[in-house]
Short mmCIF file of C-alpha atoms and ligand atoms in Angstrom, two decimals:
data_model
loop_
_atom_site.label_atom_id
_atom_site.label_comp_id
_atom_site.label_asym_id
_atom_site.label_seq_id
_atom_site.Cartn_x
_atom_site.Cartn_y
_atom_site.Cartn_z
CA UNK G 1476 134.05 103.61 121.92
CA UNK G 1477 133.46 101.24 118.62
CA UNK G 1478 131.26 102.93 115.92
CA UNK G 1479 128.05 101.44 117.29
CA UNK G 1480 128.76 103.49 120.65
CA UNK G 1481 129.68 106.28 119.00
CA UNK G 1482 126.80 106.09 116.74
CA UNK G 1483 124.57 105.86 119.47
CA UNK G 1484 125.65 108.78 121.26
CA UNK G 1485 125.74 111.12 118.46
CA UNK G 1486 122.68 110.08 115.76
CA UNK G 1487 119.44 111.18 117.38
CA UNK G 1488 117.60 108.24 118.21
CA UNK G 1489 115.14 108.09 115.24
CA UNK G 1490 116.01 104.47 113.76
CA UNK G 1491 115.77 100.79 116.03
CA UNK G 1492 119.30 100.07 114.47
CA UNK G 1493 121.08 96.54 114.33
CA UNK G 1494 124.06 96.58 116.01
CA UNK G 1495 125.92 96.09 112.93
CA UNK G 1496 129.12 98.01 111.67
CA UNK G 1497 128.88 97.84 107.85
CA UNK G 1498 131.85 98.30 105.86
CA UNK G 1499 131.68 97.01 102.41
CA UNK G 1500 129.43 95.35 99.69
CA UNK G 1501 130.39 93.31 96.73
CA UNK G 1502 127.93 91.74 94.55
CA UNK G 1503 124.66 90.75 96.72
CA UNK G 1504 127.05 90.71 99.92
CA UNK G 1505 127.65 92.67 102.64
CA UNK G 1506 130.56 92.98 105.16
CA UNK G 1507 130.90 94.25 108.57
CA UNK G 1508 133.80 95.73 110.25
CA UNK G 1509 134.61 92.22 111.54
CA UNK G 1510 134.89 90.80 108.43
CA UNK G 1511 131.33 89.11 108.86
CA UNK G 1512 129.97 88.28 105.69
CA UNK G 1513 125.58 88.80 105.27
CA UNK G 1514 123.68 87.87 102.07
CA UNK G 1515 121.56 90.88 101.15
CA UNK G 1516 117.92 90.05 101.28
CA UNK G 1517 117.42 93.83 101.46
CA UNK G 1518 118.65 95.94 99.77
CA UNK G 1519 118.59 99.01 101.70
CA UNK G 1520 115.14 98.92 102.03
CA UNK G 1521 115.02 97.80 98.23
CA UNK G 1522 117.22 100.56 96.60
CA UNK G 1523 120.41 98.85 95.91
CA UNK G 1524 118.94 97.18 92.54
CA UNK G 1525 122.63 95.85 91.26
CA UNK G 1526 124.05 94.82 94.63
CA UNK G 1527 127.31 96.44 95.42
CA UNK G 1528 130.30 97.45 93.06
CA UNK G 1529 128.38 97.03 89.98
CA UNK G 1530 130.47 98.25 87.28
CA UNK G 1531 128.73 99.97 84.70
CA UNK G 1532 127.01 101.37 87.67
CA UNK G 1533 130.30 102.91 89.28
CA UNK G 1534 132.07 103.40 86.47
CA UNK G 1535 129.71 106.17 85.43
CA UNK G 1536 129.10 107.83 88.79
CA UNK G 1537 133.07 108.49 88.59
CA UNK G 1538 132.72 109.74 85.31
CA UNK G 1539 130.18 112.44 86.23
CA UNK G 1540 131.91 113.05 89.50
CA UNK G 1541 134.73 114.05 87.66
CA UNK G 1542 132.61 116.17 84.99
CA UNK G 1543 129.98 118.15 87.24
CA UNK G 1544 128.21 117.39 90.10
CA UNK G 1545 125.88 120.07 90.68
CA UNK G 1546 124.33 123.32 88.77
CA UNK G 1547 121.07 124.00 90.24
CA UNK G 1548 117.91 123.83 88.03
CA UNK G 1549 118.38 127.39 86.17
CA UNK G 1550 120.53 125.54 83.78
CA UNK G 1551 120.22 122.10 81.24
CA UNK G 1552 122.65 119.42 81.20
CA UNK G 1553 122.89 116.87 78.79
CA UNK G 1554 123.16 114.13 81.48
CA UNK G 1555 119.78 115.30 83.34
CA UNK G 1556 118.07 115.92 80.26
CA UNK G 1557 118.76 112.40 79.54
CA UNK G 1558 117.32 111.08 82.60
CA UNK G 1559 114.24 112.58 82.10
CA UNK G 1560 113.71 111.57 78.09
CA UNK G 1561 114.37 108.14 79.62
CA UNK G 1562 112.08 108.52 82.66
CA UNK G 1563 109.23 109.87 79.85
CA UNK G 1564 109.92 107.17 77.56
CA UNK G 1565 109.83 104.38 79.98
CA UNK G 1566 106.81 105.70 82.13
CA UNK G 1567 104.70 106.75 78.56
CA UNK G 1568 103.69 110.01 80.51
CA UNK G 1569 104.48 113.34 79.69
CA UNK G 1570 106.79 115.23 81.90
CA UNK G 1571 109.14 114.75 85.22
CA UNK G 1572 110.19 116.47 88.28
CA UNK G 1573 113.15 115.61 89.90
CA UNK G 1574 112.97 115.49 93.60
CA UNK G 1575 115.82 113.64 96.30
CA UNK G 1576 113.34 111.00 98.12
CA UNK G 1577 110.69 109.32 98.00
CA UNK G 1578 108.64 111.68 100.13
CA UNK G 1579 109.63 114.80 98.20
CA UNK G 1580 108.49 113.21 95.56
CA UNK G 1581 105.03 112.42 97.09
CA UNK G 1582 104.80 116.04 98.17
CA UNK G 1583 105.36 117.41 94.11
CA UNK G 1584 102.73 114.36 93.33
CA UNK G 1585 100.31 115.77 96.25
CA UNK G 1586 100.83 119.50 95.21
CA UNK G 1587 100.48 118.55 91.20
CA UNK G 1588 97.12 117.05 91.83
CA UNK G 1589 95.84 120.07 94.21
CA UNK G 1590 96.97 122.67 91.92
CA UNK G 1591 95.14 121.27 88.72
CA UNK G 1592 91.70 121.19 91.38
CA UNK G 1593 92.69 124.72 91.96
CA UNK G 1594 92.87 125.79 88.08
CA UNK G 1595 89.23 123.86 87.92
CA UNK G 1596 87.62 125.04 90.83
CA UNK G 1597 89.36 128.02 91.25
CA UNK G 1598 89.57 127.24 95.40
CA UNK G 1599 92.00 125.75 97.05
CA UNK G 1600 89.91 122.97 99.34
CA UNK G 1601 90.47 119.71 97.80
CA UNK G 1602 90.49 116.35 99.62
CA UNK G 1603 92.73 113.52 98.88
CA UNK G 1604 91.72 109.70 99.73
CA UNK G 1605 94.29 107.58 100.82
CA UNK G 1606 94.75 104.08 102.65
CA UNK G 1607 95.01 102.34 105.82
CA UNK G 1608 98.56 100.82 106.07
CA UNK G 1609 99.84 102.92 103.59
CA UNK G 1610 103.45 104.46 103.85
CA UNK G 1611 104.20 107.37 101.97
CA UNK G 1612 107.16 108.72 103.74
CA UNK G 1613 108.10 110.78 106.50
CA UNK G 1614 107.68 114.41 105.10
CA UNK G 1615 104.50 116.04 107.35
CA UNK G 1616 102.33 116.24 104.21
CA UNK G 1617 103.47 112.42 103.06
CA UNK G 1618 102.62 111.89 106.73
CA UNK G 1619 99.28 112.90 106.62
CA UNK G 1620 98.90 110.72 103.82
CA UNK G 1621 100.21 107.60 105.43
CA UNK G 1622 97.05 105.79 106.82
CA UNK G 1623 99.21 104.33 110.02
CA UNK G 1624 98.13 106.77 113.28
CA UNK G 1625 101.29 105.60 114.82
CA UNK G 1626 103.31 107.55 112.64
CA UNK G 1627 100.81 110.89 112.81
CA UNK G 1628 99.95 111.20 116.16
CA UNK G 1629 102.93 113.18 117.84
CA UNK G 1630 103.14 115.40 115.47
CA UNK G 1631 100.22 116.89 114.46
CA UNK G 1632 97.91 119.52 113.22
CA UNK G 1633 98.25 117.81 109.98
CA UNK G 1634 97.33 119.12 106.83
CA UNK G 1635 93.66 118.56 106.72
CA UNK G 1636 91.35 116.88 104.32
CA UNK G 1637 92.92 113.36 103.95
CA UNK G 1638 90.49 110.29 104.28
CA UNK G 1639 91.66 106.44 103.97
CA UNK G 1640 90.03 103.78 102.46
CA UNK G 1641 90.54 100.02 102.58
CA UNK G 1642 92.85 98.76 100.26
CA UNK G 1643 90.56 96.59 97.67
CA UNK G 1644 87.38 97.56 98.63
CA UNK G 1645 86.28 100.17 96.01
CA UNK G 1646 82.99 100.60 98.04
CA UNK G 1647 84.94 102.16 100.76
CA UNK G 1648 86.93 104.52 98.22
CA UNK G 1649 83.18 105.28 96.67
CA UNK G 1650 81.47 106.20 100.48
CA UNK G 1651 84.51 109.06 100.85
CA UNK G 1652 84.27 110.99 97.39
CA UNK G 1653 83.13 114.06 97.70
CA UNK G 1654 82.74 116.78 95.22
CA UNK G 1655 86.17 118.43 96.86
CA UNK G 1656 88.25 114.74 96.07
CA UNK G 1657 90.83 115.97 93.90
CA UNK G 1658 93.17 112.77 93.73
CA UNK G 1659 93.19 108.89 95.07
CA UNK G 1660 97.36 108.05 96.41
CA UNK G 1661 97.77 104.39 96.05
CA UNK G 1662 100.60 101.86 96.15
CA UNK G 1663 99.94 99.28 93.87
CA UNK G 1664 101.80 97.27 96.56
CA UNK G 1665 101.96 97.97 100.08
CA UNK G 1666 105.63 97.52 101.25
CA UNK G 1667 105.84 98.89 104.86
CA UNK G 1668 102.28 98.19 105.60
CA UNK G 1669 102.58 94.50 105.23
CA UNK G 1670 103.50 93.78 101.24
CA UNK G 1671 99.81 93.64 100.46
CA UNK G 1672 99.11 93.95 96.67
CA UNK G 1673 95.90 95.74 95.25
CA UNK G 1674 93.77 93.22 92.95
CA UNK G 1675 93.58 93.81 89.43
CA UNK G 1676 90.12 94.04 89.61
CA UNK G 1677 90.78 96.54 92.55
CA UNK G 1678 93.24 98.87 91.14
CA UNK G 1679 91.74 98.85 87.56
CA UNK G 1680 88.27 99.90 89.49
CA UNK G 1681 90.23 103.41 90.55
CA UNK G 1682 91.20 103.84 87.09
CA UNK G 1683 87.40 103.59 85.87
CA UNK G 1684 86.17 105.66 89.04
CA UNK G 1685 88.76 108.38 88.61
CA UNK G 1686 87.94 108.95 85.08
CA UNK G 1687 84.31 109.19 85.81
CA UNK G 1688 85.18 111.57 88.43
CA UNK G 1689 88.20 113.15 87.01
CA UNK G 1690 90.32 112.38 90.01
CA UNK G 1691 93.69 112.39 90.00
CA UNK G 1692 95.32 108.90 90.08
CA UNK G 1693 98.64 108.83 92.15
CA UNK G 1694 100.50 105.45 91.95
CA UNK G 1695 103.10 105.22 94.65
CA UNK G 1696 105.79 103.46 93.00
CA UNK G 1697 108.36 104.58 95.56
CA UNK G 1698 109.04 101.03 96.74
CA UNK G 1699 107.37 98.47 93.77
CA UNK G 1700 108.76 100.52 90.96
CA UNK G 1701 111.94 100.60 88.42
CA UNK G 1702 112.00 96.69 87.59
CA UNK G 1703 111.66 95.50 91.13
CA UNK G 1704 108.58 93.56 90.24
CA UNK G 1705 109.71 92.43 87.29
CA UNK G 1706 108.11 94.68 85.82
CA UNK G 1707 109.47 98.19 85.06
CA UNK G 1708 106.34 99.77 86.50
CA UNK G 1709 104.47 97.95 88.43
CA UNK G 1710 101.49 99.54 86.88
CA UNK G 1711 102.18 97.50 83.57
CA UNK G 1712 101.06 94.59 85.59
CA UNK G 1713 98.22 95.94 86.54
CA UNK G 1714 97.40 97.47 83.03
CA UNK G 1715 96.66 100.13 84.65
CA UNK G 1716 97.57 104.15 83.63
CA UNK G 1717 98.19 106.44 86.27
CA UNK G 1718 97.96 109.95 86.11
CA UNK G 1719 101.14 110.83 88.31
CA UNK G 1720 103.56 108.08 89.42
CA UNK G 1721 105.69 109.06 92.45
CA UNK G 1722 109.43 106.70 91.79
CA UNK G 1723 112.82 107.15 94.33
CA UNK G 1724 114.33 104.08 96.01
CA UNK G 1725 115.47 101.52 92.41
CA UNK G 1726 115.48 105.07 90.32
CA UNK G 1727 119.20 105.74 91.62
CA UNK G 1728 119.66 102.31 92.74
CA UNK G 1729 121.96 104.09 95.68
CA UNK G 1730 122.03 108.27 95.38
CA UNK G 1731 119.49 110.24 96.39
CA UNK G 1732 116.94 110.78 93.72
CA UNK G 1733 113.13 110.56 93.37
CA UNK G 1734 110.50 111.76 90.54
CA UNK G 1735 107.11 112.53 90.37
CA UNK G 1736 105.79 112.04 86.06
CA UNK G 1737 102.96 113.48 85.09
CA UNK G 1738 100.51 112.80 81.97
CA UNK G 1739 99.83 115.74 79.64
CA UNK G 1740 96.67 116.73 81.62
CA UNK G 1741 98.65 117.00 84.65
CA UNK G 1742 102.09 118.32 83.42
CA UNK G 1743 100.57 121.57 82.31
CA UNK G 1744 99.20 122.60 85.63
CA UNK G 1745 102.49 122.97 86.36
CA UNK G 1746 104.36 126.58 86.18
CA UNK G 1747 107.66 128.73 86.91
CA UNK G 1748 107.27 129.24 90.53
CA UNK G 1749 104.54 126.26 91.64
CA UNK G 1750 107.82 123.80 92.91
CA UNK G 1751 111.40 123.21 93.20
CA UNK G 1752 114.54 122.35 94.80
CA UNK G 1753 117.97 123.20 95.05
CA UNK G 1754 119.63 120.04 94.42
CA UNK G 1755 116.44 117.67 92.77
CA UNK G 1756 117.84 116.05 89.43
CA UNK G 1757 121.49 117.09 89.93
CA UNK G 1758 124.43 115.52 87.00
CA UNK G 1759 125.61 113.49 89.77
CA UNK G 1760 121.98 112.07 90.25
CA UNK G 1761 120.75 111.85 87.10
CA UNK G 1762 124.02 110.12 85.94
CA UNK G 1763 123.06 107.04 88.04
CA UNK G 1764 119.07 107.47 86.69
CA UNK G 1765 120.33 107.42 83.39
CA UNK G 1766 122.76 104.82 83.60
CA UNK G 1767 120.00 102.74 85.59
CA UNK G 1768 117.65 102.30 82.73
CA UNK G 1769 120.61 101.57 80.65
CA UNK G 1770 121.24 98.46 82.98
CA UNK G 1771 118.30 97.31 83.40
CA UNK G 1772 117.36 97.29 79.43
CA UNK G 1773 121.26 96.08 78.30
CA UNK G 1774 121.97 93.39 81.28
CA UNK G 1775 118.12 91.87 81.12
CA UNK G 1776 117.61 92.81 84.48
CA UNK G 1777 113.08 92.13 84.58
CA UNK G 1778 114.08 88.30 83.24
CA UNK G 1779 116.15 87.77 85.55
CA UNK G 1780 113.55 88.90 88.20
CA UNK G 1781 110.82 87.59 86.50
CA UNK G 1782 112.55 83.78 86.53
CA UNK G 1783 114.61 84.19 89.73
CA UNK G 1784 111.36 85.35 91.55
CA UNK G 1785 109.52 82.99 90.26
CA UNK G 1786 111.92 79.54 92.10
CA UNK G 1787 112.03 82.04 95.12
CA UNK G 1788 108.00 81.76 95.02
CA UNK G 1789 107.84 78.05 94.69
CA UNK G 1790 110.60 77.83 98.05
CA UNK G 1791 108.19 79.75 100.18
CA UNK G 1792 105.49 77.66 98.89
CA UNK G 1793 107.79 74.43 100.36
CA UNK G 1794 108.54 76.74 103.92
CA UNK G 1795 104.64 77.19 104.11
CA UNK G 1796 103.75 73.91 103.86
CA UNK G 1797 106.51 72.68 106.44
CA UNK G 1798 106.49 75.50 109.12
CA UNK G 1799 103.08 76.05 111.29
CA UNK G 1800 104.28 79.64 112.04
CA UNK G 1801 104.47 80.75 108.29
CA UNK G 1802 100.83 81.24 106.82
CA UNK G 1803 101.51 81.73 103.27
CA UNK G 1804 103.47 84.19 101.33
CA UNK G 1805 102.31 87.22 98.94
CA UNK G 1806 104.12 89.85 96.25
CA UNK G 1807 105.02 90.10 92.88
CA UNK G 1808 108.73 89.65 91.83
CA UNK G 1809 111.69 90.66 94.41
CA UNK G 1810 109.29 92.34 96.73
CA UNK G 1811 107.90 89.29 98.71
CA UNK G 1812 106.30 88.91 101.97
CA UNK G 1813 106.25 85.85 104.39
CA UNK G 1814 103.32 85.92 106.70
CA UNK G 1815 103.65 84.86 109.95
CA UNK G 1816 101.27 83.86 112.17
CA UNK G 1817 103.15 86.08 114.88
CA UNK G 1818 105.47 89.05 115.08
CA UNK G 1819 108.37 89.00 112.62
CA UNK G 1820 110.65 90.69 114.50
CA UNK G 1821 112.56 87.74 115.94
CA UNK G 1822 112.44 85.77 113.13
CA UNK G 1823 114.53 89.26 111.28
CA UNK G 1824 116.74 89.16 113.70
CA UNK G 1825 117.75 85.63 113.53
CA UNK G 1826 117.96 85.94 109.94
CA UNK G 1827 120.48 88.26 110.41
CA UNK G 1828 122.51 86.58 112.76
CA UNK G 1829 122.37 83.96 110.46
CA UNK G 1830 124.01 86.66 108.03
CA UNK G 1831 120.79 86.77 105.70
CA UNK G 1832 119.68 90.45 105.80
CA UNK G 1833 115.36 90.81 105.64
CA UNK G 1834 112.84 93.55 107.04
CA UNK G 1835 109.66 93.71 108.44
CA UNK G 1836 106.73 94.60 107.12
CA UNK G 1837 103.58 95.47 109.10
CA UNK G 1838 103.72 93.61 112.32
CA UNK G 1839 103.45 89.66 111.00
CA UNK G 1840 105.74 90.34 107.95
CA UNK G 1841 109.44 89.07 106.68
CA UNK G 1842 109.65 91.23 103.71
CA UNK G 1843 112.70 90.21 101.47
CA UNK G 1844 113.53 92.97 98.64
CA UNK G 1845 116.60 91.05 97.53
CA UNK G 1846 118.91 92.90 94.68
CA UNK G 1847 117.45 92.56 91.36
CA UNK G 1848 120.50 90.38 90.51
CA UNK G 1849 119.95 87.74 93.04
CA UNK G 1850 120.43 84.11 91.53
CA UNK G 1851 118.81 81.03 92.04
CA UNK G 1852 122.20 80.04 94.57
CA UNK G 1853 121.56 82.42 96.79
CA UNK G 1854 118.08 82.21 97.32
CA UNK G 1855 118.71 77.99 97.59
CA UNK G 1856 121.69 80.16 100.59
CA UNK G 1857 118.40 81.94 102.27
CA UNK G 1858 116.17 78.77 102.09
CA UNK G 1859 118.68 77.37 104.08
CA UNK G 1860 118.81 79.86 106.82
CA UNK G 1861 115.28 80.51 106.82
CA UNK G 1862 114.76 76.63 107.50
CA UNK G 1863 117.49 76.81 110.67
CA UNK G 1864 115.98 80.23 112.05
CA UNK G 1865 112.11 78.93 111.21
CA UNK G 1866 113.20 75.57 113.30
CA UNK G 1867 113.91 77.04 116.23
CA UNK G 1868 110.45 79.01 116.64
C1 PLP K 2365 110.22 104.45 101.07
C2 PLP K 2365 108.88 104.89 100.60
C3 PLP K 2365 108.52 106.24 100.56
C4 PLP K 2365 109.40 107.33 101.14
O1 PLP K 2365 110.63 107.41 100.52
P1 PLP K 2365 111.84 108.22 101.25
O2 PLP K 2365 112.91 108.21 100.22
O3 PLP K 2365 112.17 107.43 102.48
O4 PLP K 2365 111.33 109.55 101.57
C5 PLP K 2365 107.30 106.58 100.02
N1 PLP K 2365 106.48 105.64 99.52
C6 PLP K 2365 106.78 104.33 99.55
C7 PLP K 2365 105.84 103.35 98.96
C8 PLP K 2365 107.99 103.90 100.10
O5 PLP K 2365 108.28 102.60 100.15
#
């Protein structure tokens, strides 16, 4: 049996995977075990922010592998401490957890903003207001939260009290509050549900109606975060403040780390006890946290997104305007969408036979979350393979 076979017979069958062997990256290439070579349009699901075999990246991964990998949160050490001064610098908020995905970080976020309504209202019965095609992981609170019923339905009771709003329609966040809303969850752009941004008008509206309220403001930068827009935050494009801002995928670029940060109104709800995990915020970690801010600051990673994202806007501008199937295109920086005016699906799979790796995104979606490193040559190298795939629809 070749690994696929294998794979298939012993991975429970949670993931629609390509039948593609991956055995090594370099730069913003992949290869498979056949020696096939794929540009990476991707990512892995836009966490790989420097590609593959980035060297101030490895380099200091080995060096912490070699110092200490794990402690456990009872003790400091340097390296984590340093993650999180650079995680509260860069943010301007007050104070980090560490959490291992993007979820667990959603669920610290979630419990944060219910245990400050708790210290207020001394009861535990807050609601939370959320959105339709939202994705906030896979977790069965982060779940609940996710306004998709496909991914809820088998698996319920859910927590309770969740209701979902449209994204940029403040009216239909106003008709749900409640004197019980405790906090509004909202990506400042959609990735799985489609790569749908929030206005500015939009997003800056929750600001104003969560400060009349006092409502907790949750920005979801799981996916748009960490320079990916080319923006740090994506938040600073917004001009928008939030309250707690949930990070994971870019914040490693690769291990398994997320964060929820808190403001100082938020941070001290927090005590000894409230949350934790074994391995959240490890050295290992918080070695690649660290040294990702360090990358993206020294190697002028947001102007190279900011200019590189900017010809990569103009070229789906040109495959717009020449392909009836492709209605337009939407995003901010290296997360971009290209709207179909049918199911993507096909047109991601021919991509990737066509060794350009893209995803999905809602139903009508290519999403392309392409390294933060791409260059101008290799989108020109996607162009051209979106132009062969898009002719044959
Ligand atoms: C990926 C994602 C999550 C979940 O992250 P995991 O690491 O898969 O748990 C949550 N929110 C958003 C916006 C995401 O894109």
């Amino acid at each position: 049996m070749n690994y696929y076979e294998q794979g298939e017979k012993y991975f429970l069958h949670a993931y629609g995977r390509q039948k593609i062997v991956l055995d090594h990256g370099q730069g913003v290439e992949l290869y498979d075990t056949d020696g096939k070579r794929y540009l990476d349009f991707y990512s892995g699901i836009g966490v790989n922010s420097f590609g593959y075999g980035y060297p101030k990246y490895t380099q200091a991964l080995h060096a912490q592998i070699d110092k200490l990998m794990h402690v456990s949160n009872y003790f400091y050490t340097p390296i984590a401490t340093e993650a999180a001064k650079k995680v509260v610098e860069a943010t301007k908020l007050s104070q980090v957890f560490f959490a291992n995905s993007g979820a667990e970080a959603i669920e610290g976020a979630l419990k944060l903003a219910r245990k400050a309504y708790f210290m207020k209202h001394g009861k535990a019965d807050s609601e939370i207001i959320s959105f339709h095609s939202s994705f906030h992981g896979r977790t069965t609170g982060a779940v609940k939260l996710t306004g998709n019923a496909h991914y809820q339905e088998a698996f319920g009771p859910l927590m309770n009290d969740v209701k979902y709003a449209t994204l940029n329609d403040l009216t239909s966040v106003k008709a749900l509050l409640t004197d019980k809303t405790a906090a509004i969850i909202v990506e400042p752009i959609q990735g799985e549900g489609g790569v749908n941004p929030c206005t500015k008008e939009f997003l800056q509206g929750l600001r104003v109606l969560c400060d009349e309220h006092d409502l907790c403001l949750i920005l979801d930068e799981v996916q748009c975060g960490m320079g990916r827009t080319g923006y740090l935050f994506t938040y600073e494009y917004y001009d928008v403040k939030p309250d707690i801002v949930c990070l994971a995928k870019g914040l490693g670029s690769g291990v398994p780390v997320g964060a929820f940060v808190a403001n100082e109104k938020y941070a001290q709800a927090m005590e000894p006890g409230d949350h934790g995990s074994t391995y959240g915020g490890n050295p290992f970690v918080c070695a690649a946290v660290s040294t990702v801010f360090d990358i993206i600051a020294e190697d002028h990673i947001l102007e190279n997104v900011k200019e590189v994202s900017a010809y990569l806007e103009k070229q789906l501008d040109a495959l717009t305007n020449e392909f009836d199937c492709v209605e337009g295109h939407r995003g901010l920086g290296f997360m971009q969408g290209l709207v179909l005016n049918k199911p993507a699906g096909a047109v991601v799979n021919e991509m990737i036979a066509h060794g350009v790796i893209v995803i999905t995104a809602g139903t009508n979606v290519v999403r392309m979350l392409p390294p933060l490193i791409t260059t101008k040559e290799n989108v020109d190298e996607a162009m051209r393979v979106f132009r062969d795939v898009l002719s044959m629809q």
